[in-house]
mmCIF file of C-alpha atoms and ligand atoms in Angstrom:
data_model
loop_
_atom_site.group_PDB
_atom_site.id
_atom_site.type_symbol
_atom_site.label_atom_id
_atom_site.label_comp_id
_atom_site.label_asym_id
_atom_site.label_seq_id
_atom_site.Cartn_x
_atom_site.Cartn_y
_atom_site.Cartn_z
ATOM 1 C CA UNK D 10 -6.395 10.830 -26.892
ATOM 2 C CA UNK D 11 -6.293 14.552 -27.783
ATOM 3 C CA UNK D 12 -7.961 16.208 -24.791
ATOM 4 C CA UNK D 13 -9.232 14.905 -21.473
ATOM 5 C CA UNK D 14 -10.958 16.631 -18.588
ATOM 6 C CA UNK D 15 -11.866 15.383 -15.119
ATOM 7 C CA UNK D 16 -12.981 16.945 -11.825
ATOM 8 C CA UNK D 17 -13.091 15.678 -8.257
ATOM 9 C CA UNK D 18 -13.665 16.785 -4.685
ATOM 10 C CA UNK D 19 -11.717 15.383 -1.730
ATOM 11 C CA UNK D 20 -11.825 16.174 2.002
ATOM 12 C CA UNK D 21 -9.162 16.866 4.609
ATOM 13 C CA UNK D 22 -8.504 14.175 7.185
ATOM 14 C CA UNK D 23 -6.999 14.322 10.661
ATOM 15 C CA UNK D 24 -4.938 11.466 12.046
ATOM 16 C CA UNK D 25 -5.880 10.100 15.473
ATOM 17 C CA UNK D 26 -2.946 7.670 15.401
ATOM 18 C CA UNK D 27 -0.293 9.704 13.620
ATOM 19 C CA UNK D 28 2.048 9.121 10.686
ATOM 20 C CA UNK D 29 5.490 10.577 11.438
ATOM 21 C CA UNK D 30 8.334 8.659 9.805
ATOM 22 C CA UNK D 31 8.992 7.427 6.251
ATOM 23 C CA UNK D 32 10.759 4.276 5.192
ATOM 24 C CA UNK D 33 10.949 5.632 1.605
ATOM 25 C CA UNK D 34 10.882 9.375 0.976
ATOM 26 C CA UNK D 35 10.400 9.208 -2.807
ATOM 27 C CA UNK D 36 7.297 6.986 -2.629
ATOM 28 C CA UNK D 37 6.012 8.329 0.734
ATOM 29 C CA UNK D 38 6.085 4.883 2.321
ATOM 30 C CA UNK D 39 5.522 5.037 6.099
ATOM 31 C CA UNK D 40 7.419 3.215 8.820
ATOM 32 C CA UNK D 41 4.091 2.311 10.481
ATOM 33 C CA UNK D 42 0.348 2.530 9.793
ATOM 34 C CA UNK D 43 -1.958 5.357 10.923
ATOM 35 C CA UNK D 44 -5.661 5.968 11.532
ATOM 36 C CA UNK D 45 -7.642 9.092 10.676
ATOM 37 C CA UNK D 46 -11.075 10.631 10.614
ATOM 38 C CA UNK D 47 -12.270 12.306 7.417
ATOM 39 C CA UNK D 48 -13.646 15.839 7.907
ATOM 40 C CA UNK D 49 -16.833 17.175 6.354
ATOM 41 C CA UNK D 50 -16.809 20.501 4.490
ATOM 42 C CA UNK D 51 -13.027 21.061 4.500
ATOM 43 C CA UNK D 52 -12.294 20.076 0.938
ATOM 44 C CA UNK D 53 -10.362 20.642 -2.267
ATOM 45 C CA UNK D 54 -12.175 20.854 -5.614
ATOM 46 C CA UNK D 55 -9.906 20.171 -8.590
ATOM 47 C CA UNK D 56 -10.161 20.027 -12.380
ATOM 48 C CA UNK D 57 -7.461 18.457 -14.573
ATOM 49 C CA UNK D 58 -7.222 19.113 -18.327
ATOM 50 C CA UNK D 59 -4.719 17.048 -20.329
ATOM 51 C CA UNK D 60 -4.131 18.324 -23.855
ATOM 52 C CA UNK D 61 -1.625 19.218 -26.596
ATOM 53 C CA UNK D 62 -2.081 22.954 -26.005
ATOM 54 C CA UNK D 63 -0.374 22.874 -22.558
ATOM 55 C CA UNK D 64 3.401 23.573 -22.892
ATOM 56 C CA UNK D 65 4.107 22.144 -19.393
ATOM 57 C CA UNK D 66 2.289 20.963 -16.270
ATOM 58 C CA UNK D 67 0.735 23.886 -14.435
ATOM 59 C CA UNK D 68 -1.267 23.926 -11.206
ATOM 60 C CA UNK D 69 -3.292 26.942 -10.092
ATOM 61 C CA UNK D 70 -4.499 26.806 -6.471
ATOM 62 C CA UNK D 71 -7.004 29.489 -5.420
ATOM 63 C CA UNK D 72 -5.842 31.638 -8.362
ATOM 64 C CA UNK D 73 -2.069 31.347 -7.730
ATOM 65 C CA UNK D 74 0.539 29.111 -9.377
ATOM 66 C CA UNK D 75 1.587 26.364 -6.945
ATOM 67 C CA UNK D 76 5.138 26.839 -5.572
ATOM 68 C CA UNK D 77 7.838 24.446 -6.776
ATOM 69 C CA UNK D 78 7.722 21.941 -3.879
ATOM 70 C CA UNK D 79 3.972 21.422 -4.213
ATOM 71 C CA UNK D 80 4.363 21.236 -7.992
ATOM 72 C CA UNK D 81 6.949 18.440 -7.727
ATOM 73 C CA UNK D 82 4.519 16.405 -5.593
ATOM 74 C CA UNK D 83 1.654 16.989 -8.029
ATOM 75 C CA UNK D 84 3.809 15.975 -11.002
ATOM 76 C CA UNK D 85 4.490 12.582 -9.374
ATOM 77 C CA UNK D 86 0.741 11.937 -9.547
ATOM 78 C CA UNK D 87 0.372 13.305 -13.089
ATOM 79 C CA UNK D 88 3.380 11.258 -14.322
ATOM 80 C CA UNK D 89 1.973 8.062 -12.839
ATOM 81 C CA UNK D 90 -1.435 8.674 -14.461
ATOM 82 C CA UNK D 91 0.200 9.407 -17.833
ATOM 83 C CA UNK D 92 2.202 6.183 -17.535
ATOM 84 C CA UNK D 93 -0.791 3.987 -16.635
ATOM 85 C CA UNK D 94 -3.230 5.535 -19.113
ATOM 86 C CA UNK D 95 -0.766 6.264 -21.948
ATOM 87 C CA UNK D 96 -1.466 9.999 -22.035
ATOM 88 C CA UNK D 97 1.194 11.948 -24.001
ATOM 89 C CA UNK D 98 0.181 15.461 -22.824
ATOM 90 C CA UNK D 99 0.928 17.950 -20.060
ATOM 91 C CA UNK D 100 -1.910 19.101 -17.802
ATOM 92 C CA UNK D 101 -3.501 22.300 -16.620
ATOM 93 C CA UNK D 102 -4.755 21.734 -13.048
ATOM 94 C CA UNK D 103 -7.092 24.215 -11.354
ATOM 95 C CA UNK D 104 -7.994 23.803 -7.720
ATOM 96 C CA UNK D 105 -9.791 25.632 -4.924
ATOM 97 C CA UNK D 106 -9.730 24.901 -1.192
ATOM 98 C CA UNK D 107 -12.722 25.557 1.052
ATOM 99 C CA UNK D 108 -10.386 26.265 4.021
ATOM 100 C CA UNK D 109 -7.048 28.038 4.761
ATOM 101 C CA UNK D 110 -4.191 26.432 2.803
ATOM 102 C CA UNK D 111 -1.104 25.195 4.713
ATOM 103 C CA UNK D 112 -2.652 25.963 8.107
ATOM 104 C CA UNK D 113 -1.938 22.492 9.404
ATOM 105 C CA UNK D 114 -5.397 21.519 8.209
ATOM 106 C CA UNK D 115 -4.197 18.725 5.953
ATOM 107 C CA UNK D 116 -4.773 20.883 2.878
ATOM 108 C CA UNK D 117 -2.150 18.850 1.024
ATOM 109 C CA UNK D 118 -4.055 15.669 1.834
ATOM 110 C CA UNK D 119 -7.286 17.061 0.385
ATOM 111 C CA UNK D 120 -5.479 18.605 -2.603
ATOM 112 C CA UNK D 121 -3.440 15.543 -3.560
ATOM 113 C CA UNK D 122 -6.417 13.187 -3.147
ATOM 114 C CA UNK D 123 -8.593 15.429 -5.338
ATOM 115 C CA UNK D 124 -5.774 15.632 -7.906
ATOM 116 C CA UNK D 125 -5.395 11.837 -8.008
ATOM 117 C CA UNK D 126 -9.127 11.328 -8.631
ATOM 118 C CA UNK D 127 -9.465 14.186 -11.156
ATOM 119 C CA UNK D 128 -6.330 13.242 -13.128
ATOM 120 C CA UNK D 129 -7.407 9.590 -13.436
ATOM 121 C CA UNK D 130 -10.831 10.685 -14.659
ATOM 122 C CA UNK D 131 -9.265 13.129 -17.149
ATOM 123 C CA UNK D 132 -7.069 10.303 -18.507
ATOM 124 C CA UNK D 133 -10.035 7.954 -18.921
ATOM 125 C CA UNK D 134 -8.727 5.593 -16.206
ATOM 126 C CA UNK D 135 -11.100 4.303 -13.535
ATOM 127 C CA UNK D 136 -8.841 3.192 -10.637
ATOM 128 C CA UNK D 137 -10.055 1.003 -7.766
ATOM 129 C CA UNK D 138 -10.187 2.717 -4.346
ATOM 130 C CA UNK D 139 -6.913 0.941 -3.539
ATOM 131 C CA UNK D 140 -5.220 2.223 -6.708
ATOM 132 C CA UNK D 141 -6.559 5.752 -6.144
ATOM 133 C CA UNK D 142 -5.201 5.676 -2.585
ATOM 134 C CA UNK D 143 -1.732 4.560 -3.781
ATOM 135 C CA UNK D 144 -1.802 7.319 -6.410
ATOM 136 C CA UNK D 145 -2.772 10.034 -3.879
ATOM 137 C CA UNK D 146 -0.006 8.786 -1.547
ATOM 138 C CA UNK D 147 2.618 9.659 -4.188
ATOM 139 C CA UNK D 148 1.694 13.351 -3.749
ATOM 140 C CA UNK D 149 1.414 13.387 0.048
ATOM 141 C CA UNK D 150 1.415 10.396 2.405
ATOM 142 C CA UNK D 151 -1.650 11.397 4.398
ATOM 143 C CA UNK D 152 -3.594 12.031 1.142
ATOM 144 C CA UNK D 153 -4.031 8.268 0.711
ATOM 145 C CA UNK D 154 -6.520 8.421 3.630
ATOM 146 C CA UNK D 155 -8.698 11.173 2.050
ATOM 147 C CA UNK D 156 -10.019 8.787 -0.619
ATOM 148 C CA UNK D 157 -12.255 7.170 2.018
ATOM 149 C CA UNK D 158 -14.888 8.671 4.321
ATOM 150 C CA UNK D 159 -15.454 8.087 8.033
ATOM 151 C CA UNK D 160 -12.639 6.372 9.917
ATOM 152 C CA UNK D 161 -9.732 5.267 7.776
ATOM 153 C CA UNK D 162 -6.614 3.188 8.312
ATOM 154 C CA UNK D 163 -3.469 3.492 6.212
ATOM 155 C CA UNK D 164 -1.923 0.026 5.944
ATOM 156 C CA UNK D 165 1.862 0.569 5.996
ATOM 157 C CA UNK D 166 2.587 -2.347 3.631
ATOM 158 C CA UNK D 167 5.996 -3.946 3.180
ATOM 159 C CA UNK D 168 6.692 -3.963 -0.564
ATOM 160 C CA UNK D 169 9.436 -1.758 -1.962
ATOM 161 C CA UNK D 170 7.245 -0.567 -4.845
ATOM 162 C CA UNK D 171 4.542 0.586 -2.377
ATOM 163 C CA UNK D 172 1.543 -1.036 -4.073
ATOM 164 C CA UNK D 173 0.458 -2.553 -0.737
ATOM 165 C CA UNK D 174 0.716 0.784 1.123
ATOM 166 C CA UNK D 175 -2.770 2.289 0.890
ATOM 167 C CA UNK D 176 -5.762 3.261 3.010
ATOM 168 C CA UNK D 177 -8.841 1.178 3.803
ATOM 169 C CA UNK D 178 -12.170 2.204 5.324
ATOM 170 C CA UNK D 179 -12.633 1.154 8.969
ATOM 171 C CA UNK D 180 -16.121 2.614 9.564
ATOM 172 C CA UNK D 181 -18.502 4.873 7.611
ATOM 173 C CA UNK D 182 -19.329 8.469 8.671
ATOM 174 C CA UNK D 183 -22.800 7.272 9.736
ATOM 175 C CA UNK D 184 -21.255 4.703 12.088
ATOM 176 C CA UNK D 185 -20.026 7.454 14.427
ATOM 177 C CA UNK D 186 -20.631 11.099 13.417
ATOM 178 C CA UNK D 187 -18.258 12.832 15.846
ATOM 179 C CA UNK D 188 -18.512 16.633 16.090
ATOM 180 C CA UNK D 189 -15.356 18.757 15.892
ATOM 181 C CA UNK D 190 -14.061 22.292 16.039
ATOM 182 C CA UNK D 191 -10.746 23.431 14.575
ATOM 183 C CA UNK D 192 -9.140 26.156 16.720
ATOM 184 C CA UNK D 193 -7.050 28.323 14.368
ATOM 185 C CA UNK D 194 -3.957 29.544 16.178
ATOM 186 C CA UNK D 195 -2.111 30.627 13.037
ATOM 187 C CA UNK D 196 -3.065 30.563 9.362
ATOM 188 C CA UNK D 197 0.505 31.080 8.150
ATOM 189 C CA UNK D 198 2.666 28.622 6.222
ATOM 190 C CA UNK D 199 4.389 26.078 8.527
ATOM 191 C CA UNK D 200 8.121 26.786 9.050
ATOM 192 C CA UNK D 201 9.293 23.177 8.538
ATOM 193 C CA UNK D 202 7.611 20.850 6.010
ATOM 194 C CA UNK D 203 6.418 17.501 7.325
ATOM 195 C CA UNK D 204 8.845 15.686 4.986
ATOM 196 C CA UNK D 205 11.836 17.578 6.431
ATOM 197 C CA UNK D 206 10.483 17.321 9.975
ATOM 198 C CA UNK D 207 10.067 13.549 9.694
ATOM 199 C CA UNK D 208 13.588 13.093 8.284
ATOM 200 C CA UNK D 209 15.169 15.242 11.013
ATOM 201 C CA UNK D 210 13.215 13.478 13.766
ATOM 202 C CA UNK D 211 14.167 9.999 12.522
ATOM 203 C CA UNK D 212 17.813 11.040 12.207
ATOM 204 C CA UNK D 213 18.275 12.685 15.590
ATOM 205 C CA UNK D 214 15.460 12.089 18.110
ATOM 206 C CA UNK D 215 16.445 9.577 20.820
ATOM 207 C CA UNK D 216 12.743 8.653 21.051
ATOM 208 C CA UNK D 217 12.085 7.881 17.389
ATOM 209 C CA UNK D 218 12.256 4.074 17.657
ATOM 210 C CA UNK D 219 10.019 4.145 20.754
ATOM 211 C CA UNK D 220 7.565 6.379 18.865
ATOM 212 C CA UNK D 221 7.230 3.873 16.016
ATOM 213 C CA UNK D 222 6.690 1.128 18.617
ATOM 214 C CA UNK D 223 3.949 3.227 20.226
ATOM 215 C CA UNK D 224 2.154 3.653 16.876
ATOM 216 C CA UNK D 225 2.113 -0.120 16.319
ATOM 217 C CA UNK D 226 0.643 -0.565 19.806
ATOM 218 C CA UNK D 227 -1.930 2.255 19.443
ATOM 219 C CA UNK D 228 -3.348 1.298 16.044
ATOM 220 C CA UNK D 229 -5.395 -1.773 17.069
ATOM 221 C CA UNK D 230 -6.524 0.047 20.252
ATOM 222 C CA UNK D 231 -7.854 2.993 18.211
ATOM 223 C CA UNK D 232 -9.475 0.725 15.616
ATOM 224 C CA UNK D 233 -11.288 -1.220 18.366
ATOM 225 C CA UNK D 234 -12.419 2.030 20.051
ATOM 226 C CA UNK D 235 -13.890 3.276 16.754
ATOM 227 C CA UNK D 236 -15.686 0.009 16.051
ATOM 228 C CA UNK D 237 -17.110 -0.079 19.624
ATOM 229 C CA UNK D 238 -17.927 3.704 19.521
ATOM 230 C CA UNK D 239 -15.986 3.986 22.791
ATOM 231 C CA UNK D 240 -15.329 7.745 23.081
ATOM 232 C CA UNK D 241 -13.257 7.599 26.277
ATOM 233 C CA UNK D 242 -10.989 4.890 24.844
ATOM 234 C CA UNK D 243 -10.518 6.830 21.583
ATOM 235 C CA UNK D 244 -9.815 10.046 23.552
ATOM 236 C CA UNK D 245 -7.024 8.379 25.521
ATOM 237 C CA UNK D 246 -5.310 6.778 22.536
ATOM 238 C CA UNK D 247 -5.671 9.820 20.230
ATOM 239 C CA UNK D 248 -4.297 12.331 22.754
ATOM 240 C CA UNK D 249 -1.528 9.890 23.670
ATOM 241 C CA UNK D 250 -0.511 9.436 20.023
ATOM 242 C CA UNK D 251 -0.566 13.192 19.377
ATOM 243 C CA UNK D 252 1.538 14.034 22.424
ATOM 244 C CA UNK D 253 3.996 11.192 21.762
ATOM 245 C CA UNK D 254 4.524 12.435 18.180
ATOM 246 C CA UNK D 255 5.147 16.012 19.331
ATOM 247 C CA UNK D 256 7.387 14.848 22.203
ATOM 248 C CA UNK D 257 9.458 12.832 19.715
ATOM 249 C CA UNK D 258 10.005 15.816 17.445
ATOM 250 C CA UNK D 259 10.642 18.229 20.344
ATOM 251 C CA UNK D 260 13.450 15.859 21.395
ATOM 252 C CA UNK D 261 15.066 15.976 17.912
ATOM 253 C CA UNK D 262 18.357 17.877 17.645
ATOM 254 C CA UNK D 263 17.786 20.628 16.647
ATOM 255 C CA UNK D 264 14.371 20.581 18.326
ATOM 256 C CA UNK D 265 11.230 20.783 16.220
ATOM 257 C CA UNK D 266 8.231 22.436 17.883
ATOM 258 C CA UNK D 267 5.128 23.437 15.895
ATOM 259 C CA UNK D 268 3.250 24.705 18.966
ATOM 260 C CA UNK D 269 2.526 28.366 19.768
ATOM 261 C CA UNK D 270 1.320 29.839 23.091
ATOM 262 C CA UNK D 271 -2.270 29.591 21.791
ATOM 263 C CA UNK D 272 -1.814 25.840 21.302
ATOM 264 C CA UNK D 273 -1.136 25.327 25.035
ATOM 265 C CA UNK D 274 -3.880 27.794 25.953
ATOM 266 C CA UNK D 275 -6.325 25.606 24.005
ATOM 267 C CA UNK D 276 -5.088 22.379 25.638
ATOM 268 C CA UNK D 277 -5.519 24.055 29.031
ATOM 269 C CA UNK D 278 -9.104 25.055 28.174
ATOM 270 C CA UNK D 279 -9.877 21.469 27.081
ATOM 271 C CA UNK D 280 -8.481 20.145 30.389
ATOM 272 C CA UNK D 281 -10.571 22.612 32.424
ATOM 273 C CA UNK D 282 -13.804 21.747 30.617
ATOM 274 C CA UNK D 283 -13.107 18.050 30.890
ATOM 275 C CA UNK D 284 -12.581 18.434 34.637
ATOM 276 C CA UNK D 285 -16.181 19.774 34.693
ATOM 277 C CA UNK D 286 -17.346 16.539 33.063
ATOM 278 C CA UNK D 287 -17.638 17.640 29.411
ATOM 279 C CA UNK D 288 -16.445 14.928 27.047
ATOM 280 C CA UNK D 289 -13.940 16.002 24.378
ATOM 281 C CA UNK D 290 -10.432 15.240 23.135
ATOM 282 C CA UNK D 291 -7.791 17.146 21.160
ATOM 283 C CA UNK D 292 -5.302 16.380 18.428
ATOM 284 C CA UNK D 293 -2.606 18.503 16.723
ATOM 285 C CA UNK D 294 -0.834 17.879 13.390
ATOM 286 C CA UNK D 295 2.384 19.484 12.093
ATOM 287 C CA UNK D 296 1.243 23.004 12.950
ATOM 288 C CA UNK D 297 -0.051 25.035 15.909
ATOM 289 C CA UNK D 298 -3.806 24.532 15.331
ATOM 290 C CA UNK D 299 -5.823 22.278 17.620
ATOM 291 C CA UNK D 300 -8.687 20.035 16.522
ATOM 292 C CA UNK D 301 -11.130 19.129 19.280
ATOM 293 C CA UNK D 302 -13.660 16.291 18.990
ATOM 294 C CA UNK D 303 -16.880 15.640 20.905
ATOM 295 C CA UNK D 304 -19.328 12.689 20.779
ATOM 296 C CA UNK D 305 -22.201 12.750 18.201
ATOM 297 C CA UNK D 306 -24.546 15.686 18.843
ATOM 298 C CA UNK D 307 -22.078 17.033 21.462
ATOM 299 C CA UNK D 308 -24.513 16.342 24.362
ATOM 300 C CA UNK D 309 -22.350 18.226 26.917
ATOM 301 C CA UNK D 310 -22.093 21.391 24.786
ATOM 302 C CA UNK D 311 -18.332 20.896 24.994
ATOM 303 C CA UNK D 312 -17.386 22.582 21.727
ATOM 304 C CA UNK D 313 -19.472 25.728 22.359
ATOM 305 C CA UNK D 314 -18.056 25.989 25.883
ATOM 306 C CA UNK D 315 -14.524 25.681 24.473
ATOM 307 C CA UNK D 316 -15.141 28.382 21.861
ATOM 308 C CA UNK D 317 -16.551 30.658 24.607
ATOM 309 C CA UNK D 318 -13.336 30.207 26.620
ATOM 310 C CA UNK D 319 -11.258 31.228 23.559
ATOM 311 C CA UNK D 320 -13.083 34.365 22.332
ATOM 312 C CA UNK D 321 -10.069 35.728 20.415
ATOM 313 C CA UNK D 322 -9.596 32.532 18.345
ATOM 314 C CA UNK D 323 -11.198 31.781 14.982
ATOM 315 C CA UNK D 324 -12.803 28.332 14.851
ATOM 316 C CA UNK D 325 -14.220 26.086 12.142
ATOM 317 C CA UNK D 326 -16.911 23.501 12.866
ATOM 318 C CA UNK D 327 -16.797 20.124 11.139
ATOM 319 C CA UNK D 328 -17.705 16.482 11.747
ATOM 320 C CA UNK D 329 -16.967 12.978 10.470
ATOM 321 C CA UNK D 330 -17.555 13.182 6.713
ATOM 322 C CA UNK D 331 -17.540 11.362 3.368
ATOM 323 C CA UNK D 332 -14.483 10.579 1.223
ATOM 324 C CA UNK D 333 -13.344 11.919 -2.143
ATOM 325 C CA UNK D 334 -15.219 11.428 -5.412
ATOM 326 C CA UNK D 335 -15.301 12.529 -9.047
ATOM 327 C CA UNK D 336 -17.810 15.300 -9.807
ATOM 328 C CA UNK D 337 -19.207 17.020 -12.913
ATOM 329 C CA UNK D 338 -18.684 20.672 -11.874
ATOM 330 C CA UNK D 339 -15.386 22.039 -13.157
ATOM 331 C CA UNK D 340 -13.015 24.592 -11.621
ATOM 332 C CA UNK D 341 -11.942 27.389 -13.967
ATOM 333 C CA UNK D 342 -10.607 30.917 -13.457
HETATM 334 O O1 PMV Q 428 1.208 13.600 4.548
HETATM 335 P P1 PMV Q 428 2.123 14.640 5.078
HETATM 336 O O2 PMV Q 428 3.487 14.533 4.467
HETATM 337 O O3 PMV Q 428 1.548 16.009 4.977
HETATM 338 O O4 PMV Q 428 2.352 14.340 6.653
HETATM 339 C C1 PMV Q 428 1.298 14.366 7.591
HETATM 340 C C2 PMV Q 428 1.815 14.336 8.987
HETATM 341 C C3 PMV Q 428 0.804 14.576 10.091
HETATM 342 O O5 PMV Q 428 -0.266 15.366 9.635
HETATM 343 C C4 PMV Q 428 1.492 15.312 11.235
HETATM 344 C C5 PMV Q 428 0.273 13.259 10.660
HETATM 345 C C6 PMV Q 428 -0.741 12.515 9.844
HETATM 346 O O6 PMV Q 428 -0.815 11.291 10.031
HETATM 347 O O7 PMV Q 428 -1.488 13.130 9.069
#
């Protein structure tokens, strides 16, 4: 092969039963499974070009060279693709995000999933969904879930080489098109990466073992709630998982807290509206932003009422959406 080009789009996803703890840091193998919902419209669009004219691997995200940490993650994916497909060349990767990067909006999940799909296509390799999910996981654990649409479960697996640690679809977007709004508290870079945060929590939080036990308990409850379209059951398990994850990291020594005053202000607004009978639930990843979900069609007008209570906050509307796929349009500068 002399040259190869491939492009893909992949969405962000938000975990409802969270991943926070690795059993292998190099391969991003989790201590327990997790369950997420894929988000429509918040996506990365990536083009990979392998060829002899590239003196090294280079990744340009929204016009800027990717910093070293992100680059190291991307190279794990590129190296694996080169190994499987026998490609002898470096790659030029160009990517754009349709939403703020590193704002706790799972931009790395979208980016690494899009990279996995685009790089395989560029190398002339057509991976199964399982293989694509394993490949995306090498860049960022949660990225393995962005290959699929709708509701997605990451099976933790038990093998040391990680080939059984990948995501599977639980239900399609059409099964249960939940509505959501993302309340942006801060668009800045997060102070502690999730990899470092997970390692510090596992090493020093007295609640870490209990947290992993809670995940194993919550997973089948959340899966059943999704399959039965039981919004109240999903609300309880998703908020419980989110708060347990944050409680575990707040109890680490030194403490790790991603929340800002606006985070609590948003939780308070959700509680007030729910007390009025409007159905909604929140979740928060490794950042201060809050994602709030309502049932299909948002019959109580919950999300609009929430946005009206938070007039100084930027928000982004989204809903349950499709997974990643290869596309023909390329990204170039
Ligand atoms: O995949 P990472 O390394 O970005 O970690 C994601 C961690 C959380 O977003 C907090 C939880 C999750 O399951 O996505």
